[in-house]
Amino acid sequence: MGETKQAIGPSQRILGMYPAIDRSLMVDGQFIILQNGRCDGGLFIARDREAVLLSKPSWATGLPLGSYCCNLNGNPYVVAVWSDGTRSRVTVSPSQIDRWVEVTSSNAWTGTSGNNRLTSITNACQFAIVKTPRYLTSSGTFASRDALLIQNGTDYPRIYDPDTNDSAAVKNVTAVASNAGKFQLTIGAHNFSIGDHPYLSSLGGLSLSGPYEVTAVGATTITINQTFVAGYTSGGTVQDRADLLVHKPISIPASVGNSFGTVSQFWTVAGASGKTYASSAGPPKINQTDYKFSNSIAVPYGTGAAANSNSGILWNIGTSAAATDIAKVQFGASMTLGKQVAMLWEGASVSAMFAQAKVEFSADDVTYVTAYDPSAASQLNLGIQYITQDSTNNRVWVIFDTTAIAGNASLYLRFTRQGSAPTTAQAATCLWIGSPSGNLPGSTEWGFSYEDEYNKVESRFFVMNAGSDAITSLGGVAAVSKTGSTDTLAAPILPLVSTALLDFRFVVTNATGADPISGGLDGQPERINFYASLPDATGIPDGNFYFAFIATLYGAGYSGTTRQWTKTYATTTINVTLNNYAVSVINYNREAPSVFQLPIPIARACLYAHNRAFVGAVKDDNGQFGLGDIYYSWERNPFRWQQVQEDDLRGGYVQLGDEEVQVFLASASAQLGAGRVFCWSTKNLYSLGDSGPFATAGFSASDLSRPVVIGPHGTLSPLSVAQGYNALFWLDQDAQIMRLGPQGLDNICRQKVSNRTEMAVASRKAKFSGAFRKDRYYFAYTPGGESENNRVLVWNERMQAWESEDYETTNANFENLMIYSTSSSTMTTARLFCFDTAGTLYGYAENSTGTITVRFATRGYQMTDWSGWYVFECACYATNNTATTLSISRVSRKWGADEAWTTTLSISESGSDFTGYKETVEHTKVGADRGEEIDLEWYLDVSGTVAPGTTILRFEFDTQGGADSVYLRN
Amino acid sequence: MAIYASDILNPSKEQRNKSLYGDYGYDPNGNNENGAILRRLSQGAGWQAAQGIGFQNQLEPNRQGAITGLVNASNPSNMIAQAQGAGQGAMSQGMQAGQGAANQLAQQGFGAGAQGGAIQGGANAGTHAANALLFQANSPQAQMQALQQMLGAISQAPGSGLEQLLQMFQPIETRQQANYAQHQQGGLSGLAGLLGQGLGAWATGGLSDGAQFAGGNPNLQWLNGVRM
């Protein structure tokens, strides 16, 4: 008996490859192998080949320790970390993918002595994009940026922040020329040296953009490692940026700080001189007996030694005082009015005296501006407040709202009587007059943290001791007791009251490092951040501190071509004054750090998802490894971490026992779409969060502190983890490729391709790599007996089957699979990149030229009875006849080894639309083991070289039964 | 409605107290196993301890400041000096409390950073308390209403978390201590000690005892007699 079998064609679509089961148990459409094909359309289509994109840097040794494709602030990058044999260097390839640029350096703004290269030359690196916090300062709004976190488990984290705000002066390009075939840019005197990587932008007529390596320098020129092309017109800039950061804990100087309420403007009230009391008999009467200002010469402010140094301004109102009488004083220096003017008065009837006094200021004694006018209805009970300073001594603060007249520089103070004379004489002494330039409440509480903003590291938070300046240091009198002429009380301090506006100054400890520091700050704080807690309705600060301003401790600069940091303050204790500060500038989206604040822990694994960063397998400050430790950052601030959880928006920490964290990934985990952060350890797969229904799960710190085991399927191949649509893929610790989808965990490997994975080279587990692109999960592995990832198993989600084993015989192997997103100008933006072990970067299946080796082997066919049979005639129809050769092995199953007949098809029909191959000759079964031509089982193994894109339209064969010699296709 | 920690342990999603779950970051609809809860508790214990102490450091001086303001509003003489003196006491107490919390965190296995943070947290709480006293003393004209509101708020301190904290930990300790101790010696017993520090201070005086501020100094008698 005999029949025609169609293995590929209209009546038999390809279902996938199942090499892990016996070929005799396969069904039609299942194949022993499908090599370099794409089969989800039902037919076999030869895939495109790898395209060489970029050779490794000259100094690099082989395969990168880690690589990552990312998009930073709209600009795509390929990032790779390479060993040079001594240190590991970080390189980036910007959007053109035409160069590697090293962004680490031995002469940088960061790192010990300016060397920010990694010390480990063996540890694998993991990467995560983090968002820098958005915040507002008096110098502008700083938008949130993408920055790349790089972790290798032993070095302090590196952060690549190409669009950092921290950059040295911009150099303008004035000319472009060729220097030995490379671009030479004329930029004037500069500090660049060979190996630097300045950022270029806006060079007219050229496409130069992003970082470039400097290969030669002149006094006013730099040459970059880029082939020269003409076309420059004009313009362009060159910028040196502190873009590669070493996120190292900073040394915290003495943590005590003091804040002092003060004012920036004041008149000198104390002293016998400097005040002029012009008088006139009037009208109006000025400084006459019944309404006048004069130096205090009586007890307690003007007698004895105090007569010259401690004289206040005496304000007398007699029983004959009349409306329009004036008391006036001219000071020796002008005072610019702020939003308030405060005075400290002493007297039993101060408020009664002011109740009928119009208060005015003037620069020239001609034009006066009014601070308070009790006769004006709009001013009644407005614009003045009294705060008792000392009821024993009848001292009271009198504060005027001068918002409407702020900015006036005044020399004169004038009071004008508004009512009739008092029944008894009144007197009061002015001890002090001043005005703040800002509008911060006096009871504002302050705290601070140290920060190396260049490296995104901030210290824990310190609350400052509150205080205020004594009036004697601000032109006021010294305080004396009413009972004597000697000082028995400390001078009054400015009122720390919410209704009194003040300026502030701060006394804090400077950084303890050298001056200057060559290279990076290496742990010294570059600045102090001051945080303010404003009073609430009770007038007392609520203890919630928000960012207000900074004091710079170190400034970046050059010493020749050496980058260095110079101290802003020479003293060990610095005095920072905060004048003209508006409450509106306080940045409420940047609260103070916690007292438990930690920098990003050193870790092997990292991820940024759901507004938080995650790290796992941690090395602490003592160099001890917590390989089961997981930390997660504050929400919306990936630079703030803590071990002690304070609330659900801040960070936290959790430990896994007896296992090591390998990798994180975030994904939707159910049809409901709730997001999860998944964590693979060496033993288990965890979901960080509650074990409850996905729909109600959140990402509070409390949820994240509860890792829930999904299954005992961790991984020893962290690079194999990939995210598809609604599913995750990875190789577990038992060499099974797992899929986590809405239906739960599924082993997509067993009895399909598990023979491949189980026989892979164990020593290369950590190098097995996976990626998901266009419905396919690609799993690159090292086959048994080989030493590189020479093969890639391709799982097709639409087929729910293994569609191909990709195998490039001519050049590439497949290390570090990664997805690269190109610009939005292309319809298909996702590209699949990989390296070979020599360090060359490839585009996976991006080259449609030349030929590629293909192979497919059918299931094993057996006759339905015990009759022997054999394959007689084979036919294959394919597109693209260029350079196509195909061989067919008709393989019979016999005891012992399989017995192959191999025949090369010759083209029997060729047209513009397709090519037909048909083998019509008798088989040539040869060999010592050759037995009967007729056997129980046969399969067909087809291999050859075809052009990429060649489609096998139809493959079929005839069988010939021994007893029924019939040509079925005739 | 009374709130009991057993609510937390109730496996029935229908019967558990969902509000309490929410307060402590649990998903009320989730399957909250005891193991997960214990992890959560041991995780949060450091915070609870530090928070408890910080709570008192921050709250009590405010409370005393408020009472002080009520008593002395008409006579603000020497208020600043007294507040400064009391502030020193608050700072000292805060630092001691911080050190205690740090010790407990160390016993719980938290790292050096956490311990340093606890110490700093105590110091910050003490400084904040001293500052609050100073601000209060600077403001003898602070409105009675505001002060009374402040006192009213503080008098409701049990509703601010401590009561729930107590109710949560005690039954859990009772129910879980035996098993937990078998697996991790010193686990919950450490937790209890840690709580004892925070809550004991509350119950036995601690910063709530104004006499600790005033001592025998007659100038600070306005602080004496202030009790919870």
PDB file of N, CA and C in Angstrom, chain A residues 266-291:
ATOM      1  N   PHE A 266      17.421  96.951  59.202  1.00  0.00           N
ATOM      2  CA  PHE A 266      17.066  97.563  60.491  1.00  0.00           C
ATOM      3  C   PHE A 266      17.714  98.938  60.593  1.00  0.00           C
ATOM      4  N   TRP A 267      17.110  99.758  61.427  1.00  0.00           N
ATOM      5  CA  TRP A 267      17.713 101.039  61.780  1.00  0.00           C
ATOM      6  C   TRP A 267      18.510 100.859  63.064  1.00  0.00           C
ATOM      7  N   THR A 268      19.559 101.635  63.205  1.00  0.00           N
ATOM      8  CA  THR A 268      20.330 101.587  64.442  1.00  0.00           C
ATOM      9  C   THR A 268      19.629 102.467  65.473  1.00  0.00           C
ATOM     10  N   VAL A 269      18.947 101.812  66.358  1.00  0.00           N
ATOM     11  CA  VAL A 269      18.185 102.532  67.384  1.00  0.00           C
ATOM     12  C   VAL A 269      19.070 102.859  68.585  1.00  0.00           C
ATOM     13  N   ALA A 270      19.930 101.917  68.934  1.00  0.00           N
ATOM     14  CA  ALA A 270      20.760 102.116  70.127  1.00  0.00           C
ATOM     15  C   ALA A 270      21.826 103.186  69.878  1.00  0.00           C
ATOM     16  N   GLY A 271      22.207 103.849  70.925  1.00  0.00           N
ATOM     17  CA  GLY A 271      23.284 104.829  70.847  1.00  0.00           C
ATOM     18  C   GLY A 271      22.760 106.249  70.868  1.00  0.00           C
ATOM     19  N   ALA A 272      23.637 107.126  71.357  1.00  0.00           N
ATOM     20  CA  ALA A 272      23.225 108.518  71.482  1.00  0.00           C
ATOM     21  C   ALA A 272      23.317 109.244  70.157  1.00  0.00           C
ATOM     22  N   SER A 273      24.117 108.733  69.217  1.00  0.00           N
ATOM     23  CA  SER A 273      24.287 109.407  67.935  1.00  0.00           C
ATOM     24  C   SER A 273      23.580 108.620  66.847  1.00  0.00           C
ATOM     25  N   GLY A 274      23.546 109.251  65.669  1.00  0.00           N
ATOM     26  CA  GLY A 274      22.942 108.553  64.525  1.00  0.00           C
ATOM     27  C   GLY A 274      21.456 108.785  64.418  1.00  0.00           C
ATOM     28  N   LYS A 275      20.904 109.518  65.295  1.00  0.00           N
ATOM     29  CA  LYS A 275      19.469 109.823  65.233  1.00  0.00           C
ATOM     30  C   LYS A 275      19.302 111.335  65.349  1.00  0.00           C
ATOM     31  N   THR A 276      18.543 111.910  64.474  1.00  0.00           N
ATOM     32  CA  THR A 276      18.355 113.360  64.461  1.00  0.00           C
ATOM     33  C   THR A 276      16.883 113.659  64.705  1.00  0.00           C
ATOM     34  N   TYR A 277      16.657 114.555  65.659  1.00  0.00           N
ATOM     35  CA  TYR A 277      15.277 114.900  66.024  1.00  0.00           C
ATOM     36  C   TYR A 277      15.035 116.369  65.675  1.00  0.00           C
ATOM     37  N   ALA A 278      14.789 116.661  64.449  1.00  0.00           N
ATOM     38  CA  ALA A 278      14.499 118.036  64.058  1.00  0.00           C
ATOM     39  C   ALA A 278      13.185 118.465  64.705  1.00  0.00           C
ATOM     40  N   SER A 279      13.093 119.739  65.022  1.00  0.00           N
ATOM     41  CA  SER A 279      11.876 120.202  65.697  1.00  0.00           C
ATOM     42  C   SER A 279      11.351 121.456  65.022  1.00  0.00           C
ATOM     43  N   SER A 280      10.083 121.680  65.232  1.00  0.00           N
ATOM     44  CA  SER A 280       9.456 122.874  64.684  1.00  0.00           C
ATOM     45  C   SER A 280       8.273 123.238  65.572  1.00  0.00           C
ATOM     46  N   ALA A 281       8.113 124.581  65.744  1.00  0.00           N
ATOM     47  CA  ALA A 281       6.991 125.056  66.564  1.00  0.00           C
ATOM     48  C   ALA A 281       5.679 124.957  65.801  1.00  0.00           C
ATOM     49  N   GLY A 282       5.814 124.766  64.488  1.00  0.00           N
ATOM     50  CA  GLY A 282       4.635 124.482  63.710  1.00  0.00           C
ATOM     51  C   GLY A 282       3.856 125.683  63.257  1.00  0.00           C
ATOM     52  N   PRO A 283       2.694 125.499  62.799  1.00  0.00           N
ATOM     53  CA  PRO A 283       2.097 124.165  62.661  1.00  0.00           C
ATOM     54  C   PRO A 283       2.598 123.453  61.404  1.00  0.00           C
ATOM     55  N   PRO A 284       2.625 122.207  61.410  1.00  0.00           N
ATOM     56  CA  PRO A 284       2.356 121.349  62.580  1.00  0.00           C
ATOM     57  C   PRO A 284       3.541 121.372  63.527  1.00  0.00           C
ATOM     58  N   LYS A 285       3.258 121.132  64.759  1.00  0.00           N
ATOM     59  CA  LYS A 285       4.308 121.074  65.759  1.00  0.00           C
ATOM     60  C   LYS A 285       5.057 119.750  65.597  1.00  0.00           C
ATOM     61  N   ILE A 286       6.375 119.865  65.553  1.00  0.00           N
ATOM     62  CA  ILE A 286       7.197 118.660  65.367  1.00  0.00           C
ATOM     63  C   ILE A 286       8.143 118.531  66.549  1.00  0.00           C
ATOM     64  N   ASN A 287       8.100 117.386  67.168  1.00  0.00           N
ATOM     65  CA  ASN A 287       8.973 117.081  68.309  1.00  0.00           C
ATOM     66  C   ASN A 287       8.904 118.179  69.380  1.00  0.00           C
ATOM     67  N   GLN A 288       7.685 118.669  69.613  1.00  0.00           N
ATOM     68  CA  GLN A 288       7.506 119.617  70.703  1.00  0.00           C
ATOM     69  C   GLN A 288       7.196 118.840  71.984  1.00  0.00           C
ATOM     70  N   THR A 289       7.108 119.533  73.055  1.00  0.00           N
ATOM     71  CA  THR A 289       7.093 118.898  74.379  1.00  0.00           C
ATOM     72  C   THR A 289       6.016 117.835  74.530  1.00  0.00           C
ATOM     73  N   ASP A 290       4.836 118.128  74.026  1.00  0.00           N
ATOM     74  CA  ASP A 290       3.733 117.211  74.263  1.00  0.00           C
ATOM     75  C   ASP A 290       3.624 116.086  73.254  1.00  0.00           C
ATOM     76  N   TYR A 291       4.447 116.090  72.211  1.00  0.00           N
ATOM     77  CA  TYR A 291       4.421 114.977  71.245  1.00  0.00           C
ATOM     78  C   TYR A 291       5.768 114.949  70.555  1.00  0.00           C
TER      79      TYR A 291
END
